[in-house]
Amino acid sequence: EVDRIIYRQGQATLELFTASILAVGLIFSAIALLLLEKLVLARLQDLSISVSNIAANGDPDLRVQMPGADELSGLADAINRMLEALGNSQVDRKESEDRYRLMAENSTDMISRHNPEGVFIYVSPASHALLGYEPSELIGRHPEDYFHPDDLEDIAKAHTKVMALPITYTVSYRVRRCNGQYIWFETTCRTIRDPETGEVQEIIGISRDISLRKQTEQELRESEAAIKALYQVDRKSTRLNSVTIRARMP
């Protein structure tokens, strides 16, 4: 009987000890979860919310606030450095775009951007002075609509070369002004390509009126032709005089 009592007491003690161990384990687990929630999960959620707010605002001048000296604080510092670099890059790009726009809007040459098919996506204000069209009248149109029919083949060859090779190409052609008159244009164009794939993204063109130059070249050719014709006449006249003189000699 005594052995049974001792056995039951041992069993009860063992159960009590096991229950105590479980209770202590549960307490420690709860404390660990609370610490994890406070020190990691809550701060990680704050970091995620801050990054989401910056992404929603699209403002790289905003910063992630994450005090401390742990891994999450280091991650926040890395994100802030990336935002600073992005902000500086956007400032540099805007300054570059402003300089480009200033040059384009004050240039006497017509600067244009085209998609790979050749359609206008940007035209500088010089289009009004050169062609009589406002930029808005040309954007969305294909330049082919204004080319002289006799020049279409040469322009198509130039477009093929520019699309195939990363080169700068210059082509002369006739283009129709808004009043229906054709003038001579010279366009220097090159492509903007994807640095990784090499695929053409845009075509940049700089065009100018060369009608006066073409007229001068034509007048020069006509003058040369007239001089050659006069020279031929003079040679024939000289030969004829020589023959006449010989015929009169005794």
Coordinates of C-alpha atoms in Angstrom, one line a residue:
E1 CA 0.0 0.0 0.0
V2 CA 2.9 2.3 0.8
D3 CA 4.4 1.6 -2.6
R4 CA 1.2 2.6 -4.3
I5 CA 1.0 5.9 -2.4
I6 CA 4.6 6.7 -3.2
Y7 CA 4.0 5.8 -6.9
R8 CA 0.9 8.0 -7.1
Q9 CA 2.8 10.9 -5.4
G10 CA 5.6 10.4 -7.9
Q11 CA 3.1 10.5 -10.8
A12 CA 1.5 13.6 -9.5
T13 CA 4.9 15.3 -9.0
L14 CA 5.9 14.3 -12.5
E15 CA 2.7 15.7 -13.9
L16 CA 3.1 18.9 -11.9
F17 CA 6.6 19.2 -13.2
T18 CA 5.6 18.6 -16.8
A19 CA 2.8 21.1 -16.4
S20 CA 5.2 23.7 -14.9
I21 CA 7.6 23.2 -17.8
L22 CA 4.8 23.7 -20.3
A23 CA 3.6 26.8 -18.5
V24 CA 7.0 28.3 -18.4
G25 CA 7.5 27.4 -22.1
L26 CA 4.2 29.1 -23.0
I27 CA 5.2 32.2 -21.0
F28 CA 8.6 32.4 -22.7
S29 CA 6.9 31.8 -26.1
A30 CA 4.5 34.6 -25.4
I31 CA 7.3 36.9 -24.3
A32 CA 9.3 36.0 -27.4
L33 CA 6.3 36.7 -29.7
L34 CA 5.8 40.1 -28.0
L35 CA 9.4 41.0 -28.4
L36 CA 9.4 39.8 -32.0
E37 CA 6.3 41.9 -32.6
K38 CA 7.7 45.0 -31.0
L39 CA 11.3 44.8 -32.1
V40 CA 10.9 43.3 -35.6
L41 CA 7.5 42.8 -37.1
A42 CA 6.1 46.3 -36.1
R43 CA 9.3 48.0 -37.3
L44 CA 9.2 46.0 -40.5
Q45 CA 5.6 47.0 -41.0
D46 CA 6.5 50.7 -40.4
L47 CA 9.3 50.3 -43.0
S48 CA 6.9 48.8 -45.5
I49 CA 4.4 51.5 -45.0
S50 CA 7.0 54.3 -45.4
V51 CA 8.3 52.7 -48.6
S52 CA 4.7 52.3 -49.9
N53 CA 3.9 56.0 -49.1
I54 CA 7.1 57.2 -51.0
A55 CA 6.2 55.0 -54.0
A56 CA 2.6 56.3 -54.0
N57 CA 3.8 60.0 -53.8
G58 CA 6.5 59.4 -56.4
D59 CA 8.7 61.9 -54.5
P60 CA 12.3 60.8 -54.2
D61 CA 12.9 63.7 -51.7
L62 CA 11.0 61.8 -49.0
R63 CA 13.0 59.6 -46.6
V64 CA 12.4 56.4 -44.6
Q65 CA 12.5 57.0 -40.8
M66 CA 13.8 54.0 -38.9
P67 CA 15.8 54.8 -35.7
G68 CA 18.1 52.2 -34.3
A69 CA 21.3 50.4 -35.2
D70 CA 20.0 47.0 -36.3
E71 CA 19.6 45.4 -39.8
L72 CA 16.3 47.2 -40.4
S73 CA 17.9 50.6 -39.7
G74 CA 20.7 49.7 -42.1
L75 CA 18.1 48.7 -44.7
A76 CA 16.3 52.0 -44.2
D77 CA 19.6 53.9 -44.7
A78 CA 20.3 51.9 -47.9
I79 CA 16.8 52.8 -49.2
N80 CA 17.4 56.5 -48.3
R81 CA 20.7 56.5 -50.2
M82 CA 19.0 55.0 -53.3
L83 CA 16.3 57.7 -53.0
E84 CA 18.9 60.4 -52.9
A85 CA 20.7 59.0 -55.9
L86 CA 17.4 58.7 -57.7
G87 CA 16.5 62.3 -56.9
N88 CA 19.9 63.6 -58.1
S89 CA 19.4 61.6 -61.3
Q90 CA 16.0 63.1 -61.9
V91 CA 17.4 66.6 -61.3
D92 CA 20.2 66.0 -63.8
R93 CA 17.7 64.5 -66.3
K94 CA 15.4 67.5 -65.9
E95 CA 18.2 70.0 -66.4
S96 CA 19.3 68.0 -69.5
E97 CA 15.8 68.0 -70.8
D98 CA 15.4 71.7 -70.2
R99 CA 18.7 72.5 -72.0
Y100 CA 17.6 70.3 -74.9
R101 CA 14.1 71.9 -75.1
L102 CA 15.7 75.4 -75.0
M103 CA 18.0 74.5 -77.9
A104 CA 15.3 72.8 -79.8
E105 CA 12.8 75.7 -79.4
N106 CA 15.3 78.4 -80.4
S107 CA 17.0 76.5 -83.2
T108 CA 16.4 77.6 -86.8
D109 CA 16.7 73.9 -87.8
M110 CA 13.6 71.7 -87.3
I111 CA 14.4 69.1 -84.7
S112 CA 12.0 66.1 -84.7
R113 CA 11.6 62.8 -82.9
H114 CA 10.0 59.8 -84.6
N115 CA 8.9 56.3 -83.5
P116 CA 10.6 53.3 -85.3
E117 CA 7.9 53.5 -88.0
G118 CA 8.8 57.2 -88.7
V119 CA 5.7 58.9 -87.2
F120 CA 6.3 62.3 -85.7
I121 CA 6.2 62.2 -81.8
Y122 CA 7.9 65.6 -81.3
V123 CA 8.5 68.6 -83.6
S124 CA 10.3 71.8 -82.7
P125 CA 8.7 75.2 -83.3
A126 CA 11.0 75.8 -86.3
S127 CA 8.5 73.8 -88.3
H128 CA 6.3 76.9 -88.6
A129 CA 9.0 79.0 -90.2
L130 CA 10.3 76.3 -92.5
L131 CA 7.1 74.5 -93.5
G132 CA 4.2 76.7 -92.3
Y133 CA 2.9 73.9 -90.1
E134 CA 2.5 74.1 -86.3
P135 CA 4.2 71.2 -84.4
S136 CA 0.7 70.0 -83.3
E137 CA -0.3 69.6 -87.0
L138 CA 2.6 67.3 -87.6
I139 CA 2.7 65.2 -84.5
G140 CA 1.0 61.8 -85.1
R141 CA 1.5 62.2 -88.9
H142 CA 4.0 60.3 -91.1
P143 CA 6.6 62.4 -92.9
E144 CA 5.8 60.4 -96.1
D145 CA 2.6 62.4 -96.4
Y146 CA 4.7 65.5 -97.3
F147 CA 7.5 64.0 -99.4
H148 CA 7.7 64.6 -103.2
P149 CA 6.7 61.3 -104.9
D150 CA 9.9 61.2 -106.9
D151 CA 12.0 61.2 -103.7
L152 CA 10.2 58.4 -101.9
E153 CA 12.5 55.6 -103.0
D154 CA 15.7 57.5 -101.9
I155 CA 14.1 58.3 -98.5
A156 CA 13.0 54.7 -98.0
K157 CA 16.6 53.5 -98.6
A158 CA 17.9 56.0 -96.1
H159 CA 15.4 54.9 -93.5
T160 CA 16.4 51.3 -94.1
K161 CA 20.1 52.1 -93.5
V162 CA 19.4 54.1 -90.4
M163 CA 17.3 51.3 -88.9
A164 CA 19.8 48.6 -89.7
L165 CA 23.0 50.3 -88.5
P166 CA 23.9 52.7 -85.6
I167 CA 25.0 55.4 -88.0
T168 CA 24.3 59.1 -88.7
Y169 CA 22.8 59.5 -92.2
T170 CA 22.1 62.6 -94.2
V171 CA 19.5 62.7 -97.0
S172 CA 18.3 65.5 -99.3
Y173 CA 14.7 65.5 -100.6
R174 CA 11.8 67.7 -101.5
V175 CA 9.0 68.3 -99.0
R176 CA 5.7 70.1 -99.3
R177 CA 5.0 73.2 -97.4
C178 CA 1.5 74.1 -96.2
N179 CA 0.9 76.3 -99.2
G180 CA 1.6 73.3 -101.5
Q181 CA 5.0 74.5 -102.7
Y182 CA 7.8 72.0 -102.6
I183 CA 11.2 73.1 -101.1
W184 CA 14.4 71.2 -100.7
F185 CA 15.1 69.7 -97.3
E186 CA 18.3 68.1 -95.9
T187 CA 17.8 65.9 -92.8
T188 CA 20.5 64.3 -90.7
C189 CA 19.1 61.5 -88.6
R190 CA 20.3 58.8 -86.2
T191 CA 18.6 56.2 -84.0
I192 CA 18.2 55.9 -80.2
R193 CA 18.6 52.2 -79.3
D194 CA 18.0 50.1 -76.2
P195 CA 21.5 49.6 -74.7
E196 CA 20.8 46.0 -73.9
T197 CA 18.9 44.7 -76.9
G198 CA 20.0 47.2 -79.6
E199 CA 16.4 47.7 -80.6
V200 CA 15.5 51.0 -82.1
Q201 CA 13.4 53.1 -79.7
E202 CA 13.4 56.5 -81.5
I203 CA 14.7 58.3 -84.5
I204 CA 16.1 61.8 -84.1
G205 CA 16.1 64.1 -87.1
I206 CA 17.6 67.6 -87.7
S207 CA 16.2 69.2 -90.9
R208 CA 17.0 72.5 -92.7
D209 CA 15.9 74.3 -95.8
I210 CA 18.6 73.9 -98.6
S211 CA 16.5 75.3 -101.4
L212 CA 19.0 78.2 -102.0
R213 CA 21.9 75.9 -102.0
K214 CA 20.1 73.6 -104.5
Q215 CA 19.3 76.7 -106.7
T216 CA 22.9 77.8 -106.6
E217 CA 24.1 74.3 -107.6
Q218 CA 21.6 74.2 -110.4
E219 CA 22.8 77.6 -111.7
L220 CA 26.4 76.5 -111.4
R221 CA 25.6 73.4 -113.5
E222 CA 23.8 75.5 -116.1
S223 CA 26.8 77.9 -116.2
E224 CA 29.2 75.0 -116.7
A225 CA 27.0 73.6 -119.4
A226 CA 26.9 77.0 -121.1
I227 CA 30.7 77.4 -120.9
K228 CA 31.1 73.9 -122.3
A229 CA 28.7 74.6 -125.2
L230 CA 30.5 77.9 -125.9
Y231 CA 33.8 76.1 -125.9
Q232 CA 32.5 73.6 -128.3
V233 CA 31.2 76.3 -130.6
D234 CA 34.6 78.2 -130.3
R235 CA 36.5 75.0 -131.3
K236 CA 34.3 74.4 -134.2
S237 CA 34.6 78.0 -135.3
T238 CA 38.4 77.8 -135.0
R239 CA 38.5 74.6 -137.1
L240 CA 36.2 76.1 -139.7
N241 CA 38.5 79.2 -140.0
S242 CA 41.5 77.0 -140.3
V243 CA 39.9 75.1 -143.1
T244 CA 38.9 78.3 -144.9
I245 CA 42.3 79.7 -144.6
R246 CA 43.9 76.6 -146.1
A247 CA 41.4 76.6 -148.9
R248 CA 42.3 80.1 -149.9
M249 CA 46.0 79.5 -149.8
P250 CA 47.5 79.1 -153.3

